[in-house]
mmCIF file of C-alpha atoms in Angstrom:
data_model
loop_
_atom_site.group_PDB
_atom_site.id
_atom_site.type_symbol
_atom_site.label_atom_id
_atom_site.label_comp_id
_atom_site.label_asym_id
_atom_site.label_seq_id
_atom_site.Cartn_x
_atom_site.Cartn_y
_atom_site.Cartn_z
ATOM 1 C CA MET A 9 -1.853 19.470 -14.181
ATOM 2 C CA THR A 10 1.148 18.354 -15.703
ATOM 3 C CA TRP A 11 4.795 18.823 -14.619
ATOM 4 C CA THR A 12 8.132 18.177 -16.284
ATOM 5 C CA ALA A 13 11.029 16.584 -14.591
ATOM 6 C CA ALA A 14 14.741 16.072 -15.055
ATOM 7 C CA VAL A 15 16.763 13.567 -14.026
ATOM 8 C CA ALA A 16 20.271 13.880 -13.193
ATOM 9 C CA GLY A 17 22.047 10.780 -12.362
ATOM 10 C CA ALA A 18 19.780 8.968 -14.912
ATOM 11 C CA THR A 19 22.335 6.243 -16.305
ATOM 12 C CA GLY A 20 22.757 4.493 -12.571
ATOM 13 C CA TYR A 21 20.598 2.271 -10.699
ATOM 14 C CA ALA A 22 18.508 4.892 -8.961
ATOM 15 C CA GLY A 23 18.042 7.315 -11.745
ATOM 16 C CA GLY A 24 16.513 4.397 -13.877
ATOM 17 C CA GLU A 25 14.179 3.392 -10.905
ATOM 18 C CA VAL A 26 12.999 7.295 -10.829
ATOM 19 C CA LEU A 27 12.814 6.944 -14.356
ATOM 20 C CA ARG A 28 10.368 4.022 -14.900
ATOM 21 C CA LEU A 29 8.210 5.364 -12.128
ATOM 22 C CA LEU A 30 8.078 8.754 -13.480
ATOM 23 C CA ALA A 31 7.637 7.089 -17.108
ATOM 24 C CA ALA A 32 3.878 5.822 -15.750
ATOM 25 C CA HIS A 33 3.420 8.810 -13.530
ATOM 26 C CA PRO A 34 -0.185 10.179 -14.722
ATOM 27 C CA GLY A 35 1.045 13.637 -13.742
ATOM 28 C CA ILE A 36 4.498 13.950 -14.666
ATOM 29 C CA GLU A 37 6.276 14.174 -17.993
ATOM 30 C CA VAL A 38 10.125 13.212 -18.337
ATOM 31 C CA GLY A 39 12.577 15.957 -19.527
ATOM 32 C CA ASN A 40 16.205 16.046 -19.924
ATOM 33 C CA VAL A 41 17.726 13.011 -18.536
ATOM 34 C CA THR A 42 21.429 13.846 -17.735
ATOM 35 C CA ALA A 43 24.855 12.107 -16.458
ATOM 36 C CA ASN A 44 28.345 13.128 -17.099
ATOM 37 C CA SER A 45 30.697 10.060 -18.108
ATOM 38 C CA SER A 46 28.013 8.933 -20.477
ATOM 39 C CA VAL A 47 27.005 12.405 -22.205
ATOM 40 C CA GLY A 48 25.860 11.679 -25.910
ATOM 41 C CA THR A 49 25.019 8.018 -25.366
ATOM 42 C CA ARG A 50 21.476 6.780 -25.783
ATOM 43 C CA LEU A 51 19.639 5.881 -22.211
ATOM 44 C CA GLY A 52 18.888 2.395 -23.874
ATOM 45 C CA GLN A 53 22.554 1.617 -23.507
ATOM 46 C CA HIS A 54 22.399 1.974 -20.057
ATOM 47 C CA HIS A 55 18.795 1.082 -19.260
ATOM 48 C CA SER A 56 17.578 -1.594 -21.826
ATOM 49 C CA HIS A 57 14.257 -2.145 -19.899
ATOM 50 C CA LEU A 58 13.393 1.602 -20.404
ATOM 51 C CA LEU A 59 12.288 0.743 -24.047
ATOM 52 C CA GLY A 60 9.861 4.021 -24.082
ATOM 53 C CA MET A 61 13.099 6.079 -23.516
ATOM 54 C CA ALA A 62 15.609 4.075 -25.010
ATOM 55 C CA ASP A 63 16.147 6.781 -28.094
ATOM 56 C CA ARG A 64 16.871 9.638 -25.396
ATOM 57 C CA GLU A 65 20.185 11.548 -25.606
ATOM 58 C CA VAL A 66 22.102 11.602 -22.082
ATOM 59 C CA ALA A 67 22.781 15.457 -21.922
ATOM 60 C CA PRO A 68 25.464 16.846 -19.063
ATOM 61 C CA THR A 69 24.486 17.357 -15.599
ATOM 62 C CA ASP A 70 24.516 21.203 -15.417
ATOM 63 C CA VAL A 71 22.151 23.839 -14.965
ATOM 64 C CA GLU A 72 21.738 24.385 -18.563
ATOM 65 C CA HIS A 73 20.172 20.974 -19.020
ATOM 66 C CA LEU A 74 18.315 20.713 -15.437
ATOM 67 C CA ALA A 75 16.998 24.120 -15.276
ATOM 68 C CA ASP A 76 13.518 25.222 -17.129
ATOM 69 C CA HIS A 77 11.696 22.136 -15.424
ATOM 70 C CA ASP A 78 9.238 22.020 -12.759
ATOM 71 C CA ILE A 79 10.979 19.223 -10.829
ATOM 72 C CA VAL A 80 14.697 17.884 -10.821
ATOM 73 C CA VAL A 81 15.344 14.708 -9.070
ATOM 74 C CA LEU A 82 18.904 14.092 -8.388
ATOM 75 C CA ALA A 83 20.240 10.470 -8.374
ATOM 76 C CA LEU A 84 23.775 11.201 -7.778
ATOM 77 C CA PRO A 85 26.564 10.239 -5.639
ATOM 78 C CA HIS A 86 27.267 11.634 -2.308
ATOM 79 C CA GLY A 87 29.106 14.913 -2.332
ATOM 80 C CA VAL A 88 27.841 15.478 -5.722
ATOM 81 C CA SER A 89 24.052 16.719 -5.234
ATOM 82 C CA GLY A 90 24.981 19.858 -2.897
ATOM 83 C CA ALA A 91 26.925 21.757 -5.845
ATOM 84 C CA ILE A 92 24.384 21.273 -8.576
ATOM 85 C CA ALA A 93 21.233 22.225 -6.009
ATOM 86 C CA ALA A 94 23.327 25.337 -5.135
ATOM 87 C CA ALA A 95 23.745 25.969 -8.686
ATOM 88 C CA LEU A 96 20.038 25.369 -9.617
ATOM 89 C CA GLU A 97 19.038 27.742 -6.646
ATOM 90 C CA GLN A 98 21.313 30.595 -7.888
ATOM 91 C CA ALA A 99 19.992 30.461 -11.659
ATOM 92 C CA PRO A 100 17.482 33.037 -13.195
ATOM 93 C CA GLY A 101 14.297 31.984 -13.109
ATOM 94 C CA PRO A 102 11.823 30.038 -10.706
ATOM 95 C CA THR A 103 14.058 26.976 -8.989
ATOM 96 C CA PRO A 104 12.178 23.698 -9.512
ATOM 97 C CA ILE A 105 11.294 21.284 -6.587
ATOM 98 C CA LEU A 106 14.291 19.228 -5.795
ATOM 99 C CA VAL A 107 14.489 16.120 -5.145
ATOM 100 C CA ASP A 108 17.924 14.326 -3.648
ATOM 101 C CA CYS A 109 18.035 10.698 -3.868
ATOM 102 C CA GLY A 110 21.891 10.887 -2.825
ATOM 103 C CA ALA A 111 23.007 11.588 0.905
ATOM 104 C CA ASP A 112 23.732 15.349 0.663
ATOM 105 C CA HIS A 113 20.928 16.995 2.363
ATOM 106 C CA ARG A 114 19.732 14.057 4.685
ATOM 107 C CA LEU A 115 21.905 15.130 8.015
ATOM 108 C CA THR A 116 20.759 17.899 10.380
ATOM 109 C CA SER A 117 24.242 17.524 12.080
ATOM 110 C CA ARG A 118 26.928 19.353 10.422
ATOM 111 C CA ASP A 119 29.278 17.139 12.594
ATOM 112 C CA ALA A 120 27.651 13.929 11.650
ATOM 113 C CA TRP A 121 28.144 14.893 8.215
ATOM 114 C CA GLU A 122 31.768 15.800 8.451
ATOM 115 C CA ARG A 123 32.402 12.602 10.517
ATOM 116 C CA PHE A 124 31.232 10.110 8.251
ATOM 117 C CA TYR A 125 31.337 11.793 4.775
ATOM 118 C CA GLY A 126 34.079 13.754 5.043
ATOM 119 C CA THR A 127 33.059 16.650 2.313
ATOM 120 C CA ASP A 128 31.522 20.124 2.737
ATOM 121 C CA TYR A 129 28.186 20.243 4.342
ATOM 122 C CA ALA A 130 25.244 21.272 2.037
ATOM 123 C CA GLY A 131 22.547 21.447 4.774
ATOM 124 C CA ALA A 132 19.519 19.769 5.464
ATOM 125 C CA TRP A 133 16.051 19.296 3.214
ATOM 126 C CA THR A 134 13.051 18.348 4.345
ATOM 127 C CA TYR A 135 13.161 14.581 5.485
ATOM 128 C CA GLY A 136 11.383 12.237 2.691
ATOM 129 C CA MET A 137 9.972 9.788 4.707
ATOM 130 C CA PRO A 138 6.187 10.355 5.070
ATOM 131 C CA GLU A 139 5.872 7.609 7.615
ATOM 132 C CA LEU A 140 8.497 8.731 10.024
ATOM 133 C CA LEU A 141 6.818 8.856 13.518
ATOM 134 C CA HIS A 142 7.396 12.239 15.482
ATOM 135 C CA VAL A 143 7.685 11.751 19.682
ATOM 136 C CA GLY A 144 4.064 11.664 20.881
ATOM 137 C CA GLU A 145 2.484 10.665 17.671
ATOM 138 C CA TRP A 146 1.136 7.030 17.317
ATOM 139 C CA ALA A 147 0.254 7.710 13.444
ATOM 140 C CA ALA A 148 2.287 9.800 10.996
ATOM 141 C CA ALA A 149 1.414 12.944 10.806
ATOM 142 C CA ALA A 150 4.292 15.904 11.066
ATOM 143 C CA GLN A 151 6.445 14.533 8.622
ATOM 144 C CA ARG A 152 3.701 14.752 6.022
ATOM 145 C CA THR A 153 2.789 17.997 6.905
ATOM 146 C CA GLU A 154 6.444 19.393 6.373
ATOM 147 C CA LEU A 155 6.450 17.662 3.171
ATOM 148 C CA SER A 156 3.469 19.163 1.880
ATOM 149 C CA SER A 157 4.823 22.451 2.029
ATOM 150 C CA THR A 158 8.402 22.153 1.055
ATOM 151 C CA GLY A 159 10.367 22.471 -2.326
ATOM 152 C CA ARG A 160 13.188 20.504 -1.267
ATOM 153 C CA ILE A 161 13.226 16.538 -0.240
ATOM 154 C CA ALA A 162 15.933 14.864 0.790
ATOM 155 C CA VAL A 163 15.284 10.873 0.261
ATOM 156 C CA PRO A 164 16.365 8.607 3.019
ATOM 157 C CA GLY A 165 19.082 6.206 2.725
ATOM 158 C CA CYS A 166 17.700 2.827 1.777
ATOM 159 C CA ASN A 167 19.244 0.831 4.908
ATOM 160 C CA VAL A 168 17.887 3.874 6.943
ATOM 161 C CA THR A 169 14.533 3.141 6.013
ATOM 162 C CA ALA A 170 14.171 -0.602 6.483
ATOM 163 C CA VAL A 171 15.585 -0.216 10.234
ATOM 164 C CA THR A 172 13.457 3.018 11.072
ATOM 165 C CA LEU A 173 10.097 1.361 9.627
ATOM 166 C CA ALA A 174 11.238 -1.763 11.647
ATOM 167 C CA ALA A 175 11.883 -0.033 15.134
ATOM 168 C CA GLN A 176 10.222 3.280 15.370
ATOM 169 C CA PRO A 177 7.002 1.952 16.721
ATOM 170 C CA GLY A 178 8.868 0.174 19.585
ATOM 171 C CA VAL A 179 11.040 3.709 20.058
ATOM 172 C CA ALA A 180 8.191 6.026 20.024
ATOM 173 C CA ALA A 181 5.808 3.953 22.420
ATOM 174 C CA GLY A 182 8.980 3.497 25.014
ATOM 175 C CA LEU A 183 8.559 -0.498 24.590
ATOM 176 C CA ILE A 184 12.301 -1.182 23.612
ATOM 177 C CA ASP A 185 15.767 0.090 25.181
ATOM 178 C CA PRO A 186 17.099 2.140 22.581
ATOM 179 C CA SER A 187 20.638 1.881 23.730
ATOM 180 C CA ARG A 188 20.951 -1.415 22.993
ATOM 181 C CA LEU A 189 19.695 -1.883 19.365
ATOM 182 C CA ASN A 190 21.287 -4.278 16.761
ATOM 183 C CA ALA A 191 20.578 -4.621 13.269
ATOM 184 C CA VAL A 192 21.798 -7.098 10.786
ATOM 185 C CA LEU A 193 20.857 -6.421 7.037
ATOM 186 C CA ALA A 194 20.576 -8.566 4.203
ATOM 187 C CA VAL A 195 21.212 -6.313 1.271
ATOM 188 C CA GLY A 196 21.386 -6.807 -2.395
ATOM 189 C CA TYR A 197 23.792 -5.912 -4.835
ATOM 190 C CA SER A 198 22.380 -2.723 -6.517
ATOM 191 C CA GLY A 199 22.793 -1.157 -3.147
ATOM 192 C CA ALA A 200 26.538 -0.952 -3.847
ATOM 193 C CA GLY A 201 25.877 0.971 -7.197
ATOM 194 C CA LYS A 202 26.969 0.044 -10.770
ATOM 195 C CA ALA A 203 30.404 1.227 -10.679
ATOM 196 C CA LEU A 204 32.783 -2.050 -11.438
ATOM 197 C CA LYS A 205 34.742 -3.712 -8.191
ATOM 198 C CA PRO A 206 36.442 -7.118 -8.121
ATOM 199 C CA HIS A 207 34.087 -7.804 -5.190
ATOM 200 C CA LEU A 208 31.173 -6.906 -7.044
ATOM 201 C CA THR A 209 31.758 -9.389 -9.815
ATOM 202 C CA ALA A 210 29.653 -12.088 -10.461
ATOM 203 C CA SER A 211 32.325 -14.766 -9.545
ATOM 204 C CA GLU A 212 33.221 -13.001 -6.125
ATOM 205 C CA ALA A 213 29.499 -12.749 -5.169
ATOM 206 C CA LEU A 214 27.297 -15.654 -6.322
ATOM 207 C CA GLY A 215 27.479 -18.319 -3.412
ATOM 208 C CA SER A 216 28.706 -15.982 -0.952
ATOM 209 C CA ALA A 217 27.784 -13.515 1.545
ATOM 210 C CA GLN A 218 30.024 -10.506 2.299
ATOM 211 C CA PRO A 219 29.589 -8.100 5.427
ATOM 212 C CA TYR A 220 30.618 -4.699 4.957
ATOM 213 C CA ALA A 221 31.255 -1.325 6.897
ATOM 214 C CA VAL A 222 31.320 -3.382 10.067
ATOM 215 C CA GLY A 223 31.974 -1.920 13.386
ATOM 216 C CA GLY A 224 30.157 1.592 13.393
ATOM 217 C CA THR A 225 31.540 2.800 10.258
ATOM 218 C CA HIS A 226 28.643 2.671 7.706
ATOM 219 C CA ARG A 227 27.512 6.030 6.679
ATOM 220 C CA HIS A 228 23.785 5.494 7.356
ATOM 221 C CA ILE A 229 24.225 5.037 11.212
ATOM 222 C CA PRO A 230 23.976 8.678 12.105
ATOM 223 C CA GLU A 231 20.886 9.436 9.959
ATOM 224 C CA ILE A 232 19.097 5.944 11.750
ATOM 225 C CA ILE A 233 20.105 7.628 14.963
ATOM 226 C CA GLN A 234 18.521 10.938 13.520
ATOM 227 C CA ASN A 235 15.188 9.287 12.952
ATOM 228 C CA LEU A 236 14.647 7.250 16.088
ATOM 229 C CA GLN A 237 15.583 10.866 18.130
ATOM 230 C CA VAL A 238 12.649 12.051 16.202
ATOM 231 C CA ALA A 239 11.048 9.209 17.169
ATOM 232 C CA GLY A 240 11.397 10.220 20.856
ATOM 233 C CA ALA A 241 14.699 8.389 21.806
ATOM 234 C CA GLN A 242 17.218 10.481 24.030
ATOM 235 C CA ALA A 243 20.575 10.825 22.492
ATOM 236 C CA ASP A 244 22.557 9.935 25.362
ATOM 237 C CA ALA A 245 20.431 6.728 25.419
ATOM 238 C CA LEU A 246 20.774 5.582 21.700
ATOM 239 C CA GLY A 247 23.010 2.868 20.848
ATOM 240 C CA LEU A 248 23.303 1.038 17.434
ATOM 241 C CA SER A 249 25.091 -1.620 16.439
ATOM 242 C CA PHE A 250 24.897 -1.940 12.770
ATOM 243 C CA THR A 251 26.001 -4.688 10.388
ATOM 244 C CA PRO A 252 25.232 -4.990 6.506
ATOM 245 C CA VAL A 253 25.733 -7.875 4.623
ATOM 246 C CA LEU A 254 25.911 -8.199 0.665
ATOM 247 C CA VAL A 255 24.060 -11.287 -0.246
ATOM 248 C CA PRO A 256 23.531 -12.891 -3.843
ATOM 249 C CA MET A 257 20.304 -11.096 -5.011
ATOM 250 C CA SER A 258 20.052 -7.963 -7.027
ATOM 251 C CA ARG A 259 17.502 -6.127 -5.143
ATOM 252 C CA GLY A 260 16.211 -6.001 -1.738
ATOM 253 C CA ILE A 261 16.840 -5.350 1.959
ATOM 254 C CA LEU A 262 15.692 -7.773 4.945
ATOM 255 C CA ALA A 263 16.664 -5.838 8.219
ATOM 256 C CA THR A 264 16.657 -7.552 11.580
ATOM 257 C CA VAL A 265 16.563 -5.188 14.132
ATOM 258 C CA THR A 266 16.784 -6.856 17.900
ATOM 259 C CA ALA A 267 16.293 -4.885 21.192
ATOM 260 C CA PRO A 268 15.586 -5.544 24.698
ATOM 261 C CA VAL A 269 12.110 -4.716 26.180
ATOM 262 C CA THR A 270 11.240 -2.623 28.883
ATOM 263 C CA GLU A 271 10.253 -3.730 32.365
ATOM 264 C CA ALA A 272 7.067 -2.730 31.397
ATOM 265 C CA VAL A 273 6.596 -4.937 28.701
ATOM 266 C CA ARG A 274 7.952 -8.002 30.736
ATOM 267 C CA ALA A 275 5.241 -6.985 33.360
ATOM 268 C CA SER A 276 2.556 -6.524 31.402
ATOM 269 C CA GLY A 277 1.718 -10.571 31.348
ATOM 270 C CA ASP A 278 1.432 -11.003 27.776
ATOM 271 C CA PRO A 279 4.872 -8.983 26.107
ATOM 272 C CA TYR A 280 3.939 -10.166 22.569
ATOM 273 C CA ALA A 281 0.584 -8.286 22.293
ATOM 274 C CA ALA A 282 1.962 -5.318 24.225
ATOM 275 C CA LEU A 283 4.666 -4.909 21.054
ATOM 276 C CA ARG A 284 2.166 -6.130 18.415
ATOM 277 C CA GLN A 285 -0.565 -3.477 19.560
ATOM 278 C CA SER A 286 1.944 -0.805 19.247
ATOM 279 C CA TRP A 287 3.081 -1.822 15.894
ATOM 280 C CA GLN A 288 -0.364 -2.143 14.920
ATOM 281 C CA ARG A 289 -1.323 1.272 16.300
ATOM 282 C CA ALA A 290 1.459 2.766 14.199
ATOM 283 C CA TYR A 291 1.075 1.108 10.791
ATOM 284 C CA GLY A 292 -2.621 0.160 10.921
ATOM 285 C CA ALA A 293 -3.707 -3.819 10.360
ATOM 286 C CA ALA A 294 -4.093 -5.229 6.989
ATOM 287 C CA GLY A 295 -5.583 -2.403 4.208
ATOM 288 C CA GLU A 296 -5.937 0.378 6.626
ATOM 289 C CA GLY A 297 -3.347 2.624 8.091
ATOM 290 C CA GLU A 298 -0.391 3.236 6.082
ATOM 291 C CA ALA A 299 -0.165 2.591 2.557
ATOM 292 C CA LEU A 300 3.122 1.513 1.779
ATOM 293 C CA ILE A 301 3.709 -0.245 4.744
ATOM 294 C CA GLN A 302 1.960 -3.601 5.459
ATOM 295 C CA LEU A 303 2.197 -5.228 9.152
ATOM 296 C CA LEU A 304 2.129 -8.709 8.321
ATOM 297 C CA PRO A 305 -0.518 -11.246 9.992
ATOM 298 C CA GLU A 306 0.757 -12.983 12.762
ATOM 299 C CA GLY A 307 3.417 -15.658 12.011
ATOM 300 C CA ILE A 308 4.033 -14.447 8.531
ATOM 301 C CA TRP A 309 7.425 -13.099 7.864
ATOM 302 C CA PRO A 310 8.801 -10.530 5.723
ATOM 303 C CA THR A 311 10.847 -11.460 2.632
ATOM 304 C CA THR A 312 12.514 -9.617 -0.303
ATOM 305 C CA GLY A 313 11.045 -11.547 -2.799
ATOM 306 C CA ALA A 314 7.387 -10.199 -2.134
ATOM 307 C CA VAL A 315 8.447 -6.438 -2.364
ATOM 308 C CA VAL A 316 10.752 -6.452 -5.385
ATOM 309 C CA GLY A 317 10.172 -3.538 -7.852
ATOM 310 C CA THR A 318 7.579 -2.135 -5.411
ATOM 311 C CA GLY A 319 7.114 1.196 -2.957
ATOM 312 C CA VAL A 320 6.248 -1.253 -0.059
ATOM 313 C CA ALA A 321 7.615 -2.412 2.784
ATOM 314 C CA THR A 322 6.486 -5.370 4.692
ATOM 315 C CA VAL A 323 6.761 -5.309 8.377
ATOM 316 C CA GLN A 324 7.074 -7.930 11.512
ATOM 317 C CA VAL A 325 7.533 -7.931 15.130
ATOM 318 C CA THR A 326 7.549 -10.813 17.983
ATOM 319 C CA TYR A 327 8.789 -11.197 21.474
ATOM 320 C CA ASP A 328 12.017 -13.425 22.135
ATOM 321 C CA SER A 329 11.128 -14.801 25.407
ATOM 322 C CA ALA A 330 14.590 -16.196 25.694
ATOM 323 C CA ALA A 331 16.483 -13.025 25.430
ATOM 324 C CA ASN A 332 13.514 -10.863 26.889
ATOM 325 C CA ALA A 333 14.082 -8.929 23.556
ATOM 326 C CA ALA A 334 11.797 -7.506 20.595
ATOM 327 C CA VAL A 335 12.520 -8.876 17.138
ATOM 328 C CA MET A 336 11.753 -6.426 14.448
ATOM 329 C CA ILE A 337 12.082 -6.878 10.794
ATOM 330 C CA CYS A 338 11.242 -5.516 7.620
ATOM 331 C CA ALA A 339 11.758 -5.900 4.187
ATOM 332 C CA ILE A 340 12.007 -3.372 1.256
ATOM 333 C CA ASP A 341 13.142 -2.820 -1.999
ATOM 334 C CA ASN A 342 16.470 -0.905 -1.760
ATOM 335 C CA LEU A 343 15.627 0.908 -5.309
ATOM 336 C CA GLY A 344 11.796 1.142 -4.400
ATOM 337 C CA LYS A 345 10.615 1.994 -1.390
ATOM 338 C CA GLY A 346 14.340 2.472 -0.309
ATOM 339 C CA THR A 347 14.760 5.193 -3.100
ATOM 340 C CA ALA A 348 13.239 6.094 -6.127
ATOM 341 C CA SER A 349 9.313 5.197 -4.981
ATOM 342 C CA ALA A 350 9.990 7.027 -1.179
ATOM 343 C CA GLY A 351 11.222 9.853 -3.631
ATOM 344 C CA LEU A 352 8.050 9.773 -5.786
ATOM 345 C CA GLN A 353 5.680 9.376 -2.770
ATOM 346 C CA SER A 354 7.212 12.659 -1.041
ATOM 347 C CA LEU A 355 7.254 14.313 -4.295
ATOM 348 C CA ASN A 356 3.396 13.637 -4.708
ATOM 349 C CA LEU A 357 2.953 15.217 -1.257
ATOM 350 C CA ALA A 358 4.877 18.114 -2.326
ATOM 351 C CA LEU A 359 2.826 18.620 -5.403
ATOM 352 C CA GLY A 360 -0.625 18.216 -3.475
ATOM 353 C CA LEU A 361 -1.178 14.616 -5.263
ATOM 354 C CA PRO A 362 -2.209 11.537 -3.264
ATOM 355 C CA GLU A 363 0.747 10.149 -2.285
ATOM 356 C CA THR A 364 0.872 6.862 -3.872
ATOM 357 C CA THR A 365 0.327 8.024 -6.867
ATOM 358 C CA GLY A 366 2.764 6.333 -9.435
ATOM 359 C CA VAL A 367 3.727 4.022 -6.659
ATOM 360 C CA ILE A 368 3.716 0.422 -7.475
ATOM 361 C CA THR A 369 1.973 -1.560 -4.775
ATOM 362 C CA GLU A 370 2.304 -4.949 -6.231
ATOM 363 C CA GLY A 371 5.408 -7.181 -6.759
ATOM 364 C CA VAL A 372 6.158 -9.956 -9.462
ATOM 365 C CA ALA A 373 6.315 -13.442 -9.017
ATOM 366 C CA PRO A 374 8.080 -15.824 -9.155
#
């Protein structure tokens, strides 16, 4: 069976990555590509690497051009997807499967949305992280079950994915203190989007690292907290210090998360082994368990270069005896596992396909 997919916001970085993956998907045919400010231009003017679709004309992002597809992927800025999705749901005929790569449908809390985003709340959709652990799970199953029966998918934030995958085994197993989580992320510039801003120009970015959204202001914080609550953390015992830093690379996120270990871990006689065992139970050893999360061998650390262009996350955990803390590290491509690949993985489940269909798992080097 072949499904047709329209991509809204096709000229942006996320939209371009979605198109790159869909172009090679054996069961999906790309239909209309839409945007707003670049209507009437050719797709190749915005994505010179998409050679097979270079002559496609960019259409307006409206119901007329998005309806009559089996799938619509919304790669739009926050606050925009909700209105488009509502219009598609009210249009005559069957509503397509909707995949929102933006933030509009991720948060289950209206208060959190209004506090961090400040626009109208559009409601929560099925959360597009198949590997999300639910309380009591050692291997992700509940989220996959939800995704396999949905027509509405909210793709997680890229920083959220890196922090969640790094830390959730420790939270689910009760091995770390979730009230004292500290996350510092090195983030590639594509995460800031295509909009031209002075601090994003090469003369400002090259040779410099720039922290942003410091001091608890980043919009991904409530989403990370939401995920860790799903994994078993109590809301009144969950505290997160989150500091992203733009570094001079095009793609990638390297998240380093630290938290004190519990007394039971310290008293186990081998805190490192206790931590390692839980991450192995959650993700499996190399070649088994989660297909798109690789727990690296002992002593090997995640790097962004190894996952560029892929839908894979690499993860590592160790014990810092000087601080009595777990150090949890995750590397992803922010446009891959952090956005487009995550959306495709979840969409595959909704279509009844193997979830890795069309997801790129091999990186490029050098």
